[in-house]
């Protein structure tokens, strides 16, 4: 069971709601973990009831629990739509694994939102279980968030995490979208490096964490109300790391509605993310309304 002990690190009034940053002792990770939450004005923070739907946002490589809340410009529209926003960290911190801080694309800040199976990573690097069980359970117990109406989205590595976790847990996440996601990590250098380190050299085990492979294995569309992906065509990582065409083909094969928008001139950064953030919040609000 998740601990219900939350340490409030800071709190800020924001668009009629409140932006909070928390730390807690994680039983799954075995270390302190940080996350941020935006609660819109519709959330009844100090009274019973008033639960609101929530979106979990997964950030990309080198980011942390502050990145999305500070850069994406999501709070204004989240306040209008009555959506809570949850942003976890991108990996454990302070695990003491030799070499965990040697690379910007593996280890600290690069947990890839999976449960590692290989030593020495398997003990602490358990982000998938942490997110889908402990963190969601914790916020539902302590904050006015409706656990029956939760969506997930993310950027880059976090886009990979959002798509793969949604496809593995459609009972948990009722909506999904992504910005410039790593759509086929089995095929790209970032994914191959992470999967080898966290999961081992048996490539057959990697497919369980590859969004394109997961979608291709579905018998029918897991998200009949659609998936939204935005991709910048000036993104320097598009040709070698992202492979949205692989996910697009997998969706077509199983009849999964997908809106994949390709935008000339936009790169991989948060100016791109902020530009289309409103469309993603509206997509999730529509899916979570029922």
mmCIF file of C-alpha atoms in Angstrom:
data_model
loop_
_atom_site.group_PDB
_atom_site.id
_atom_site.type_symbol
_atom_site.label_atom_id
_atom_site.label_comp_id
_atom_site.label_asym_id
_atom_site.label_seq_id
_atom_site.Cartn_x
_atom_site.Cartn_y
_atom_site.Cartn_z
ATOM 1 C CA UNK A 1 0.000 0.000 0.000
ATOM 2 C CA UNK A 2 1.276 3.489 -0.744
ATOM 3 C CA UNK A 3 2.224 5.724 2.152
ATOM 4 C CA UNK A 4 -0.228 8.573 2.703
ATOM 5 C CA UNK A 5 2.473 10.790 4.181
ATOM 6 C CA UNK A 6 3.104 13.718 1.835
ATOM 7 C CA UNK A 7 5.626 16.484 2.451
ATOM 8 C CA UNK A 8 4.468 19.710 0.849
ATOM 9 C CA UNK A 9 7.588 21.426 -0.483
ATOM 10 C CA UNK A 10 5.929 24.533 -1.913
ATOM 11 C CA UNK A 11 2.520 25.901 -2.871
ATOM 12 C CA UNK A 12 1.571 28.690 -5.259
ATOM 13 C CA UNK A 13 -1.775 30.245 -6.205
ATOM 14 C CA UNK A 14 -2.276 29.785 -9.940
ATOM 15 C CA UNK A 15 -5.287 30.689 -12.145
ATOM 16 C CA UNK A 16 -7.714 30.357 -9.249
ATOM 17 C CA UNK A 17 -6.312 26.971 -8.271
ATOM 18 C CA UNK A 18 -3.109 25.885 -6.592
ATOM 19 C CA UNK A 19 0.245 24.600 -7.854
ATOM 20 C CA UNK A 20 1.938 22.255 -5.408
ATOM 21 C CA UNK A 21 5.238 20.393 -5.239
ATOM 22 C CA UNK A 22 5.460 17.323 -3.040
ATOM 23 C CA UNK A 23 7.902 14.726 -1.771
ATOM 24 C CA UNK A 24 7.080 11.353 -0.269
ATOM 25 C CA UNK A 25 8.792 8.140 0.778
ATOM 26 C CA UNK A 26 8.152 5.607 -1.982
ATOM 27 C CA UNK A 27 7.714 2.000 -0.952
ATOM 28 C CA UNK A 28 8.038 0.849 -4.574
ATOM 29 C CA UNK A 29 11.249 2.743 -5.322
ATOM 30 C CA UNK A 30 12.639 2.609 -1.803
ATOM 31 C CA UNK A 31 13.695 6.256 -1.962
ATOM 32 C CA UNK A 32 12.118 9.688 -1.598
ATOM 33 C CA UNK A 33 10.278 10.683 -4.787
ATOM 34 C CA UNK A 34 9.062 14.097 -5.876
ATOM 35 C CA UNK A 35 6.057 15.052 -7.970
ATOM 36 C CA UNK A 36 3.993 18.127 -8.741
ATOM 37 C CA UNK A 37 0.242 18.641 -8.871
ATOM 38 C CA UNK A 38 -1.890 21.450 -10.229
ATOM 39 C CA UNK A 39 -5.364 21.507 -8.677
ATOM 40 C CA UNK A 40 -7.891 23.647 -10.585
ATOM 41 C CA UNK A 41 -10.404 25.891 -8.811
ATOM 42 C CA UNK A 42 -13.128 23.251 -9.271
ATOM 43 C CA UNK A 43 -11.277 20.893 -6.892
ATOM 44 C CA UNK A 44 -12.676 21.099 -3.372
ATOM 45 C CA UNK A 45 -9.342 20.950 -1.603
ATOM 46 C CA UNK A 46 -10.564 21.477 1.939
ATOM 47 C CA UNK A 47 -13.997 19.827 1.758
ATOM 48 C CA UNK A 48 -15.523 16.473 0.955
ATOM 49 C CA UNK A 49 -16.446 15.793 -2.651
ATOM 50 C CA UNK A 50 -15.515 17.989 -5.561
ATOM 51 C CA UNK A 51 -13.279 15.396 -7.191
ATOM 52 C CA UNK A 52 -11.896 16.361 -10.594
ATOM 53 C CA UNK A 53 -10.452 14.330 -13.489
ATOM 54 C CA UNK A 54 -6.681 14.293 -13.776
ATOM 55 C CA UNK A 55 -3.960 14.053 -16.386
ATOM 56 C CA UNK A 56 -0.605 12.482 -15.673
ATOM 57 C CA UNK A 57 2.176 14.085 -17.704
ATOM 58 C CA UNK A 58 5.452 12.239 -18.286
ATOM 59 C CA UNK A 59 8.424 14.437 -19.135
ATOM 60 C CA UNK A 60 11.375 13.617 -21.366
ATOM 61 C CA UNK A 61 15.069 12.913 -20.911
ATOM 62 C CA UNK A 62 16.931 15.059 -18.336
ATOM 63 C CA UNK A 63 13.686 16.583 -17.028
ATOM 64 C CA UNK A 64 12.109 16.371 -13.584
ATOM 65 C CA UNK A 65 8.824 17.015 -11.807
ATOM 66 C CA UNK A 66 9.146 20.796 -12.288
ATOM 67 C CA UNK A 67 9.722 20.905 -16.057
ATOM 68 C CA UNK A 68 6.155 20.546 -17.288
ATOM 69 C CA UNK A 69 4.612 22.847 -14.718
ATOM 70 C CA UNK A 70 7.131 25.612 -15.449
ATOM 71 C CA UNK A 71 7.430 25.360 -19.242
ATOM 72 C CA UNK A 72 4.276 23.940 -20.817
ATOM 73 C CA UNK A 73 1.787 26.685 -19.953
ATOM 74 C CA UNK A 74 -0.920 24.164 -19.150
ATOM 75 C CA UNK A 75 -2.424 25.567 -15.945
ATOM 76 C CA UNK A 76 -4.578 28.313 -17.487
ATOM 77 C CA UNK A 77 -6.610 25.956 -19.665
ATOM 78 C CA UNK A 78 -6.562 23.185 -17.038
ATOM 79 C CA UNK A 79 -8.258 25.663 -14.712
ATOM 80 C CA UNK A 80 -10.910 26.426 -17.321
ATOM 81 C CA UNK A 81 -11.551 22.740 -18.014
ATOM 82 C CA UNK A 82 -11.421 21.611 -14.398
ATOM 83 C CA UNK A 83 -8.489 19.233 -14.912
ATOM 84 C CA UNK A 84 -5.890 18.350 -12.318
ATOM 85 C CA UNK A 85 -2.340 17.871 -13.603
ATOM 86 C CA UNK A 86 0.131 15.388 -12.108
ATOM 87 C CA UNK A 87 3.802 15.410 -13.099
ATOM 88 C CA UNK A 88 6.178 12.834 -11.583
ATOM 89 C CA UNK A 89 9.953 12.831 -11.751
ATOM 90 C CA UNK A 90 11.607 11.006 -14.645
ATOM 91 C CA UNK A 91 13.614 8.524 -12.558
ATOM 92 C CA UNK A 92 14.671 7.703 -9.024
ATOM 93 C CA UNK A 93 17.219 10.069 -7.491
ATOM 94 C CA UNK A 94 20.006 8.959 -5.177
ATOM 95 C CA UNK A 95 19.806 5.245 -5.897
ATOM 96 C CA UNK A 96 23.592 4.978 -5.787
ATOM 97 C CA UNK A 97 23.808 2.725 -8.838
ATOM 98 C CA UNK A 98 27.344 2.896 -10.267
ATOM 99 C CA UNK A 99 27.336 4.936 -13.485
ATOM 100 C CA UNK A 100 23.735 6.133 -13.147
ATOM 101 C CA UNK A 101 24.753 9.759 -13.743
ATOM 102 C CA UNK A 102 27.312 9.111 -16.488
ATOM 103 C CA UNK A 103 24.924 9.554 -19.442
ATOM 104 C CA UNK A 104 22.159 12.065 -20.081
ATOM 105 C CA UNK A 105 20.057 9.424 -21.861
ATOM 106 C CA UNK A 106 20.332 6.559 -19.351
ATOM 107 C CA UNK A 107 20.064 6.375 -15.576
ATOM 108 C CA UNK A 108 19.224 9.524 -13.606
ATOM 109 C CA UNK A 109 16.605 11.550 -15.457
ATOM 110 C CA UNK A 110 16.095 8.714 -17.929
ATOM 111 C CA UNK A 111 14.056 5.989 -16.273
ATOM 112 C CA UNK A 112 12.015 5.297 -19.436
ATOM 113 C CA UNK A 113 8.890 4.632 -17.369
ATOM 114 C CA UNK A 114 9.430 0.891 -17.077
ATOM 115 C CA UNK A 115 10.367 -1.617 -14.381
ATOM 116 C CA UNK A 116 13.990 -2.673 -14.834
ATOM 117 C CA UNK A 117 14.664 -6.390 -14.661
ATOM 118 C CA UNK A 118 18.472 -6.308 -14.742
ATOM 119 C CA UNK A 119 20.844 -5.817 -11.827
ATOM 120 C CA UNK A 120 21.752 -3.337 -10.449
ATOM 121 C CA UNK A 121 18.806 -1.324 -11.821
ATOM 122 C CA UNK A 122 15.944 -3.641 -10.859
ATOM 123 C CA UNK A 123 15.853 -2.728 -7.171
ATOM 124 C CA UNK A 124 15.156 0.997 -7.581
ATOM 125 C CA UNK A 125 14.279 1.689 -11.215
ATOM 126 C CA UNK A 126 10.632 0.623 -11.063
ATOM 127 C CA UNK A 127 8.909 3.615 -12.570
ATOM 128 C CA UNK A 128 6.025 1.754 -14.223
ATOM 129 C CA UNK A 129 4.782 0.191 -10.982
ATOM 130 C CA UNK A 130 5.449 3.389 -9.091
ATOM 131 C CA UNK A 131 3.324 5.470 -11.458
ATOM 132 C CA UNK A 132 0.426 3.102 -12.078
ATOM 133 C CA UNK A 133 -0.054 1.884 -8.518
ATOM 134 C CA UNK A 134 1.713 3.875 -5.826
ATOM 135 C CA UNK A 135 1.586 7.452 -7.112
ATOM 136 C CA UNK A 136 -1.940 7.298 -8.482
ATOM 137 C CA UNK A 137 -3.139 5.595 -5.322
ATOM 138 C CA UNK A 138 -1.436 8.220 -3.200
ATOM 139 C CA UNK A 139 -2.937 11.230 -4.947
ATOM 140 C CA UNK A 140 -6.376 9.618 -4.968
ATOM 141 C CA UNK A 141 -6.181 9.038 -1.217
ATOM 142 C CA UNK A 142 -4.952 12.496 -0.318
ATOM 143 C CA UNK A 143 -6.238 14.904 -3.000
ATOM 144 C CA UNK A 144 -9.662 15.537 -4.611
ATOM 145 C CA UNK A 145 -8.876 13.564 -7.765
ATOM 146 C CA UNK A 146 -11.278 11.114 -9.419
ATOM 147 C CA UNK A 147 -9.279 7.942 -10.036
ATOM 148 C CA UNK A 148 -11.938 6.730 -12.479
ATOM 149 C CA UNK A 149 -11.173 9.655 -14.812
ATOM 150 C CA UNK A 150 -7.434 9.734 -15.391
ATOM 151 C CA UNK A 151 -5.640 10.330 -18.690
ATOM 152 C CA UNK A 152 -1.962 10.230 -19.548
ATOM 153 C CA UNK A 153 0.246 12.196 -21.920
ATOM 154 C CA UNK A 154 3.908 13.064 -22.308
ATOM 155 C CA UNK A 155 6.796 14.364 -24.388
ATOM 156 C CA UNK A 156 9.648 12.459 -26.088
ATOM 157 C CA UNK A 157 10.707 9.736 -23.612
ATOM 158 C CA UNK A 158 7.571 10.686 -21.722
ATOM 159 C CA UNK A 159 5.542 10.273 -24.892
ATOM 160 C CA UNK A 160 6.912 6.736 -25.086
ATOM 161 C CA UNK A 161 5.914 6.254 -21.456
ATOM 162 C CA UNK A 162 2.436 7.630 -21.978
ATOM 163 C CA UNK A 163 1.689 5.490 -25.026
ATOM 164 C CA UNK A 164 3.194 2.284 -23.636
ATOM 165 C CA UNK A 165 1.619 2.595 -20.185
ATOM 166 C CA UNK A 166 -1.755 3.477 -21.679
ATOM 167 C CA UNK A 167 -1.639 0.455 -23.958
ATOM 168 C CA UNK A 168 -0.692 -1.794 -21.045
ATOM 169 C CA UNK A 169 -3.206 -0.254 -18.619
ATOM 170 C CA UNK A 170 -6.303 0.924 -20.515
ATOM 171 C CA UNK A 171 -8.285 0.225 -17.351
ATOM 172 C CA UNK A 172 -6.235 2.861 -15.512
ATOM 173 C CA UNK A 173 -5.822 5.505 -18.218
ATOM 174 C CA UNK A 174 -9.005 6.462 -20.041
ATOM 175 C CA UNK A 175 -7.310 8.801 -22.561
ATOM 176 C CA UNK A 176 -3.851 9.224 -24.078
ATOM 177 C CA UNK A 177 -1.860 11.663 -26.192
ATOM 178 C CA UNK A 178 1.781 12.529 -26.848
ATOM 179 C CA UNK A 179 4.163 15.187 -28.106
ATOM 180 C CA UNK A 180 7.029 13.927 -30.320
ATOM 181 C CA UNK A 181 7.018 10.494 -28.661
ATOM 182 C CA UNK A 182 9.618 7.769 -29.044
ATOM 183 C CA UNK A 183 7.173 5.524 -30.870
ATOM 184 C CA UNK A 184 9.382 2.494 -31.577
ATOM 185 C CA UNK A 185 12.141 2.337 -28.950
ATOM 186 C CA UNK A 186 13.242 -1.086 -30.174
ATOM 187 C CA UNK A 187 14.407 0.606 -33.385
ATOM 188 C CA UNK A 188 16.179 3.720 -32.091
ATOM 189 C CA UNK A 189 19.466 4.371 -30.260
ATOM 190 C CA UNK A 190 17.810 5.878 -27.168
ATOM 191 C CA UNK A 191 15.506 2.906 -26.762
ATOM 192 C CA UNK A 192 18.102 0.287 -27.547
ATOM 193 C CA UNK A 193 20.495 1.742 -24.969
ATOM 194 C CA UNK A 194 17.810 1.960 -22.288
ATOM 195 C CA UNK A 195 16.284 -1.436 -23.001
ATOM 196 C CA UNK A 196 19.651 -3.181 -23.016
ATOM 197 C CA UNK A 197 20.594 -1.644 -19.695
ATOM 198 C CA UNK A 198 17.269 -2.010 -17.926
ATOM 199 C CA UNK A 199 15.863 -5.164 -19.570
ATOM 200 C CA UNK A 200 18.885 -7.096 -20.850
ATOM 201 C CA UNK A 201 19.980 -8.258 -24.274
ATOM 202 C CA UNK A 202 17.000 -10.506 -25.049
ATOM 203 C CA UNK A 203 15.286 -8.304 -27.606
ATOM 204 C CA UNK A 204 12.115 -10.397 -27.474
ATOM 205 C CA UNK A 205 11.470 -8.924 -24.005
ATOM 206 C CA UNK A 206 11.649 -5.383 -25.348
ATOM 207 C CA UNK A 207 8.380 -5.559 -27.293
ATOM 208 C CA UNK A 208 6.389 -5.376 -24.043
ATOM 209 C CA UNK A 209 7.619 -1.786 -23.699
ATOM 210 C CA UNK A 210 7.489 -0.683 -27.344
ATOM 211 C CA UNK A 211 4.355 1.286 -28.219
ATOM 212 C CA UNK A 212 4.296 0.252 -31.870
ATOM 213 C CA UNK A 213 4.678 -3.415 -30.971
ATOM 214 C CA UNK A 214 2.089 -3.157 -28.210
ATOM 215 C CA UNK A 215 -0.435 -1.579 -30.548
ATOM 216 C CA UNK A 216 0.245 -4.110 -33.310
ATOM 217 C CA UNK A 217 -0.524 -6.919 -30.867
ATOM 218 C CA UNK A 218 -4.003 -5.591 -30.030
ATOM 219 C CA UNK A 219 -7.029 -7.425 -31.399
ATOM 220 C CA UNK A 220 -9.024 -4.191 -31.614
ATOM 221 C CA UNK A 221 -8.742 -0.480 -30.907
ATOM 222 C CA UNK A 222 -8.017 0.066 -27.190
ATOM 223 C CA UNK A 223 -8.925 3.782 -27.385
ATOM 224 C CA UNK A 224 -11.933 4.076 -29.698
ATOM 225 C CA UNK A 225 -12.273 7.790 -28.932
ATOM 226 C CA UNK A 226 -8.879 8.346 -30.468
ATOM 227 C CA UNK A 227 -5.221 9.040 -29.718
ATOM 228 C CA UNK A 228 -3.645 12.430 -30.451
ATOM 229 C CA UNK A 229 0.034 12.871 -31.389
ATOM 230 C CA UNK A 230 1.762 16.075 -32.444
ATOM 231 C CA UNK A 231 5.150 15.954 -34.181
ATOM 232 C CA UNK A 232 7.335 18.832 -35.357
ATOM 233 C CA UNK A 233 8.924 18.372 -38.757
ATOM 234 C CA UNK A 234 11.959 20.474 -37.771
ATOM 235 C CA UNK A 235 12.623 18.074 -34.896
ATOM 236 C CA UNK A 236 16.254 16.961 -35.205
ATOM 237 C CA UNK A 237 15.417 13.657 -33.520
ATOM 238 C CA UNK A 238 12.606 12.725 -35.910
ATOM 239 C CA UNK A 239 14.658 10.751 -38.497
ATOM 240 C CA UNK A 240 16.654 8.631 -36.035
ATOM 241 C CA UNK A 241 14.808 8.385 -32.703
ATOM 242 C CA UNK A 242 11.044 8.861 -32.945
ATOM 243 C CA UNK A 243 9.500 6.788 -35.801
ATOM 244 C CA UNK A 244 5.886 8.002 -35.605
ATOM 245 C CA UNK A 245 5.199 6.205 -38.894
ATOM 246 C CA UNK A 246 5.665 2.873 -37.106
ATOM 247 C CA UNK A 247 2.973 3.704 -34.573
ATOM 248 C CA UNK A 248 0.745 5.092 -37.310
ATOM 249 C CA UNK A 249 0.988 1.821 -39.254
ATOM 250 C CA UNK A 250 0.241 -0.232 -36.141
ATOM 251 C CA UNK A 251 -2.852 1.860 -35.422
ATOM 252 C CA UNK A 252 -4.090 1.449 -38.972
ATOM 253 C CA UNK A 253 -3.635 -2.320 -38.749
ATOM 254 C CA UNK A 254 -5.914 -2.677 -35.710
ATOM 255 C CA UNK A 255 -8.373 0.105 -36.535
ATOM 256 C CA UNK A 256 -7.221 2.427 -33.766
ATOM 257 C CA UNK A 257 -8.311 6.027 -34.485
ATOM 258 C CA UNK A 258 -5.187 8.192 -34.485
ATOM 259 C CA UNK A 259 -4.748 11.886 -35.165
ATOM 260 C CA UNK A 260 -1.062 12.298 -36.026
ATOM 261 C CA UNK A 261 -0.366 15.932 -36.849
ATOM 262 C CA UNK A 262 2.916 16.878 -38.501
ATOM 263 C CA UNK A 263 3.897 20.541 -38.103
ATOM 264 C CA UNK A 264 6.441 22.262 -40.388
ATOM 265 C CA UNK A 265 8.940 24.467 -38.585
ATOM 266 C CA UNK A 266 8.464 23.075 -35.079
ATOM 267 C CA UNK A 267 11.351 21.425 -33.225
ATOM 268 C CA UNK A 268 11.539 19.084 -30.239
ATOM 269 C CA UNK A 269 11.398 21.609 -27.412
ATOM 270 C CA UNK A 270 8.844 23.157 -25.105
ATOM 271 C CA UNK A 271 7.950 26.027 -27.434
ATOM 272 C CA UNK A 272 6.472 23.255 -29.595
ATOM 273 C CA UNK A 273 4.817 21.564 -26.626
ATOM 274 C CA UNK A 274 3.311 24.811 -25.345
ATOM 275 C CA UNK A 275 1.967 25.690 -28.801
ATOM 276 C CA UNK A 276 -0.269 22.624 -28.980
ATOM 277 C CA UNK A 277 -0.889 22.051 -25.264
ATOM 278 C CA UNK A 278 -4.424 23.426 -25.450
ATOM 279 C CA UNK A 279 -5.425 20.890 -28.084
ATOM 280 C CA UNK A 280 -4.192 18.050 -25.900
ATOM 281 C CA UNK A 281 -6.010 19.271 -22.809
ATOM 282 C CA UNK A 282 -9.211 19.616 -24.840
ATOM 283 C CA UNK A 283 -8.741 16.088 -26.230
ATOM 284 C CA UNK A 284 -8.448 14.619 -22.741
ATOM 285 C CA UNK A 285 -11.285 16.702 -21.314
ATOM 286 C CA UNK A 286 -13.622 15.390 -23.990
ATOM 287 C CA UNK A 287 -12.578 11.786 -23.358
ATOM 288 C CA UNK A 288 -12.851 12.103 -19.563
ATOM 289 C CA UNK A 289 -16.141 13.980 -19.537
ATOM 290 C CA UNK A 290 -18.277 10.832 -19.386
#
